[in-house]
Amino acid sequence: MKHLLGTQDLSREDATLILDTTAQMAATQEREIRKLPTLRGRTVVNLFFEDSTRTRISFEAAAKRLSADVINFSAKGSSLSKGESLKDTALTLQAMGADAVVIRHWASGAADRLAQSGWMHGAVLNAGDGTHQHPTQALLDAFTMRRHLVADPDGKGLDGLTVAIVGDVLHSRVAGSNIALLKTLGANVVVVAPPTLLPFGMAAREDISVHYTLDDALDAHDLDAIMMLRVQRERMTGGGSGFFPSPEEYTRLFGLDRARMDRMPEHAIILHPGPMNRGLEISAEAADSPRSVIVEQVSNGVAVRMASLYLLLSGEEAPSE
Amino acid sequence: MSDTTTDAIVITNASLYGDTTADIVIVDGRISSLDRADAPAGARTFDASGLVALPGLVDIHTHLREPGREDAETIETGSRSAAQGGFVAIHAMANTTPTADTAGVVEQVASRGAEVGLVDVFPVGAVTVGLEGTQLSEMGAMANSRAKVRMFSDDGKCVHDPVLMRRALEYVKTFDGVIAQHAQDPRLTEGSQMHEGLVSTELGLAGWPAVAEESIIARDVLLAEHVGSRLHVCHLSTAGSVDIIRWAKAKGIDVTAEVMPHHLLLTDESVRGYDPRFKVNPPLRTQKDVDAVRAGLADGTIDVVATDHAPHPDEDKDCEWAAAAMGMIGLETAVGIVQKTMVDTGALSWRDVARVMSTTPARIGRDDQHGRPLEVGEPANVTVIDPKAAWTVDPTATASRSNNSPFGGIALPGRAVVTILRGRPTHIDDSLEGAFA
């Protein structure tokens, strides 16, 4: 593995290796001294073209716990708004000797472009590109599900589990990454969204179950896990381009409240990539219930990012590209 | 654009239209005979055995960027690129800075084109002031100017207001003009980055749905029928658009349509990898659409091939996909791509190529001295093609000031090797060094 750009090209072997490594990293985080010397002397750059404090501090914590030197590079704006171009930024980072670049960008494909353009030679880790991919989010979700739902998880996937993804699948890189990874790991994927928030062609896919209300999905499946996506309020209504008529209608049809939560099997867990809109896509009762693993997702995020950086930089090659 | 008196030229053993072997004797800018025995003493002779001679090619959709973006292309570099591609005339789109929406700008472009003298440069006038889509530009003044504009287009933008489009179609009847529409519903394509389909879903790029093109074409052919005007559809790219044009023509509506070489060859699969050289508007579509536009071109539903040659400097392409400019250069690769996709597949003969790349585009643009048959007495505008040139496209080896070709590394069967404008060679391929005796 030279880069981690998305989950769609990740083999089951590589994905399982990352999850197993994550388990090892997570175990080290329960020790009194959590810092490992593994990446001492290596430089990791967090290159953020888009604000995301949560993701940035997660990567920063991961790199620091592996003893890497961390440089945070916030390049707000874009070449469109006459800021520095991605190319010039990459040339700068190359000149500074970055061993790995963690990139968050508003443009889909920016991480791929950085990895393939020849502008720089270090490893590229995609921390979210436009509406395309966010692979470490999918990996931390998979890790969290495996830990809760698979007995003796080491070396295993998510075979036979049924996972629902609910909400704005159209604009969500989290959904894009999760669907591909869940399929690779053997899970059944259920997608729940209004037709306006489904990407082209998804309803026709035979390897995914699509439902247009959450109640339909709960009727049709015994879910092992449900993942509620964040609703971007500003994007959703008004101006003639609303994807649904009102937040209230969205909550009625797609919100996870106590009644719907109670219809899921007892072992089923609730995930959310954060930040949550309490009362919109998820009620406080659901978010704070014992089934919710939302806070654990955050700590698993650090472990997944440690594992990813370790596998990309430690020289211990993953089995295949 | 007066006729140029030049030395006599004799092209021997050429395959006229790919089906009749003859000589072409050129004296004083005209074809004086089709038999070398009639050549005047001292004429330069060129043996064209194995080569195809067509009436000089005409491109009705070229972006020259001058005035305003001379860093991307100038009238001179664009003219040279056109001549290398086998073109004797090009129609320069109006989206320059300033916009070609006044008699002054179109006259400036035309006179600079004549000064360069490598191809006839026919300026296209803007339909609306500043391409803003709100107020008709002074099309009458442009038509009556020395540039004699007959084709009007807001290309790059769609004339989407139906009332404005209706008025434009009606207005140009005065001077036998044509509105060349860039068919793209702006609301359906806000923020769009590529064709909306399975690939855009995978890549997370905002989609440009086929219906955004088709709905405008459907509206426009009905408007053209209602007001009895002539409509030309730019860069048609979808299977549904072909169906609508076919239907409109069957109803007798006066509509013509063009397709680009890149839409004959490439699909949205090329976008995987996010290389902005494949970013173009309208976007690369699916294989089903490629098959449909080829079939439409073969059966005459689509009238012409035009290049949509759209130069952009490196910095506008060597960047992330969403930040990149839309468009690709294409003057020098058009012949090879048409041969590869249409001639070598048996869908078109070379005589058909003359129709779709010379005769019909000249007729649509009302260029009465172009698209003429290769016959005695006609203007000596000739393109000689080597159908066995077998070359690989190198984007940097171009006469254009920009090198944003998506065809780098692609093998093409043939190319234009000699271009003659009114009896004067404007392009002689390097491979023919010394062949002109």
XYZ file of C-alpha atoms in Angstrom, chain A residues 88-246:
159
model
C 2.335 24.566 -5.649
C 1.354 23.408 -2.192
C 2.439 19.884 -3.074
C 5.777 21.088 -4.451
C 6.328 22.991 -1.218
C 5.582 19.943 0.911
C 7.885 17.841 -1.251
C 10.662 20.369 -0.720
C 10.068 20.214 3.034
C 10.478 16.459 3.012
C 7.000 15.289 3.918
C 6.895 11.505 4.249
C 3.118 11.418 4.290
C 0.444 13.940 3.479
C -2.979 13.670 5.034
C -5.219 15.659 2.728
C -8.719 16.990 3.219
C -10.035 18.818 0.172
C -13.343 20.193 -1.069
C -12.748 18.767 -4.556
C -13.526 15.138 -5.323
C -10.412 13.430 -6.634
C -7.941 15.865 -5.033
C -6.204 13.055 -3.109
C -5.992 10.879 -6.225
C -4.579 13.812 -8.139
C -1.980 14.510 -5.453
C -0.922 10.865 -5.449
C -0.740 10.433 -9.215
C 0.351 13.788 -10.584
C 4.037 13.428 -9.773
C 3.987 16.695 -7.825
C 5.299 14.911 -4.733
C 6.567 11.484 -3.734
C 5.313 10.899 -0.207
C 2.419 8.700 0.817
C -1.012 10.273 0.420
C -3.760 9.595 2.910
C -7.193 10.802 1.912
C -8.970 12.465 4.823
C -12.033 13.274 2.755
C -12.263 14.604 -0.807
C -15.426 16.413 -1.865
C -18.326 13.990 -2.155
C -16.045 11.109 -3.089
C -14.263 9.140 -0.356
C -13.269 9.249 3.292
C -11.575 5.893 3.773
C -10.426 6.173 7.396
C -13.999 6.999 8.447
C -15.249 3.801 6.778
C -12.430 1.821 8.343
C -13.160 3.136 11.824
C -16.840 2.357 11.323
C -15.980 -1.167 10.193
C -13.608 -1.586 13.110
C -16.272 -0.447 15.554
C -18.865 -2.805 14.073
C -16.459 -5.720 14.014
C -15.513 -5.178 17.625
C -19.141 -5.187 18.772
C -20.744 -7.653 16.415
C -18.129 -10.243 15.478
C -16.864 -12.746 18.022
C -13.099 -13.226 18.126
C -12.711 -10.564 15.411
C -9.024 -10.804 14.532
C -8.595 -11.629 10.847
C -12.308 -11.511 10.173
C -14.556 -9.307 8.055
C -18.196 -8.395 8.572
C -19.663 -11.395 6.798
C -23.415 -11.761 7.015
C -24.030 -8.606 9.027
C -26.773 -6.259 7.825
C -25.910 -2.572 8.014
C -28.206 0.323 7.163
C -26.897 3.710 6.021
C -29.521 6.415 6.409
C -29.611 9.915 4.987
C -27.835 12.072 2.442
C -26.057 9.358 0.500
C -25.785 11.621 -2.556
C -23.371 14.114 -1.006
C -21.766 11.835 1.559
C -18.201 10.654 1.150
C -18.770 8.694 4.345
C -21.529 6.713 2.648
C -19.462 6.271 -0.504
C -16.556 4.830 1.426
C -18.707 2.743 3.732
C -20.760 1.076 1.008
C -17.654 -0.088 -0.855
C -15.873 -1.310 2.277
C -18.924 -3.047 3.740
C -19.394 -4.962 0.476
C -15.718 -5.920 0.435
C -15.978 -7.201 3.999
C -19.049 -9.304 3.234
C -21.837 -7.278 4.859
C -25.336 -6.747 3.472
C -25.849 -3.072 2.759
C -29.193 -1.338 3.206
C -29.448 2.250 2.010
C -32.268 4.472 3.256
C -32.808 7.887 1.718
C -35.337 9.954 -0.177
C -34.864 9.387 -3.943
C -33.545 12.954 -4.215
C -30.574 12.091 -2.014
C -29.504 8.914 -3.792
C -26.682 9.035 -6.338
C -27.417 8.124 -9.950
C -27.817 4.398 -10.462
C -27.868 3.358 -6.814
C -31.522 2.313 -6.722
C -30.834 -0.056 -9.611
C -27.926 -1.790 -7.885
C -28.716 -5.398 -7.156
C -26.104 -5.778 -4.443
C -27.710 -3.104 -2.246
C -31.224 -2.877 -0.741
C -32.661 0.597 -1.155
C -35.617 1.924 0.856
C -37.304 5.305 0.698
C -38.370 5.447 4.346
C -36.719 4.229 7.504
C -39.874 2.350 8.508
C -39.760 0.304 5.298
C -36.157 -0.615 6.002
C -36.915 -1.627 9.596
C -39.801 -3.771 8.365
C -37.690 -5.485 5.752
C -34.454 -6.165 7.641
C -33.119 -7.281 10.984
C -30.389 -4.709 11.266
C -27.137 -5.364 13.083
C -26.034 -1.774 12.796
C -27.520 1.505 11.682
C -25.468 4.457 10.553
C -27.157 7.861 10.614
C -25.617 10.431 8.270
C -25.458 14.096 9.091
C -28.025 16.262 7.339
C -26.589 19.523 6.060
C -29.449 21.802 6.895
C -28.374 24.675 4.665
C -28.146 22.435 1.631
C -31.479 20.847 2.129
C -34.321 23.281 1.816
C -35.418 26.418 0.076
C -34.265 28.172 -3.041
C -35.996 25.715 -5.322
C -33.167 23.231 -4.925
C -34.256 21.638 -1.692
C -33.765 17.919 -1.624
C -36.695 17.514 0.756
C -39.511 19.852 1.742
C -38.659 20.537 5.377
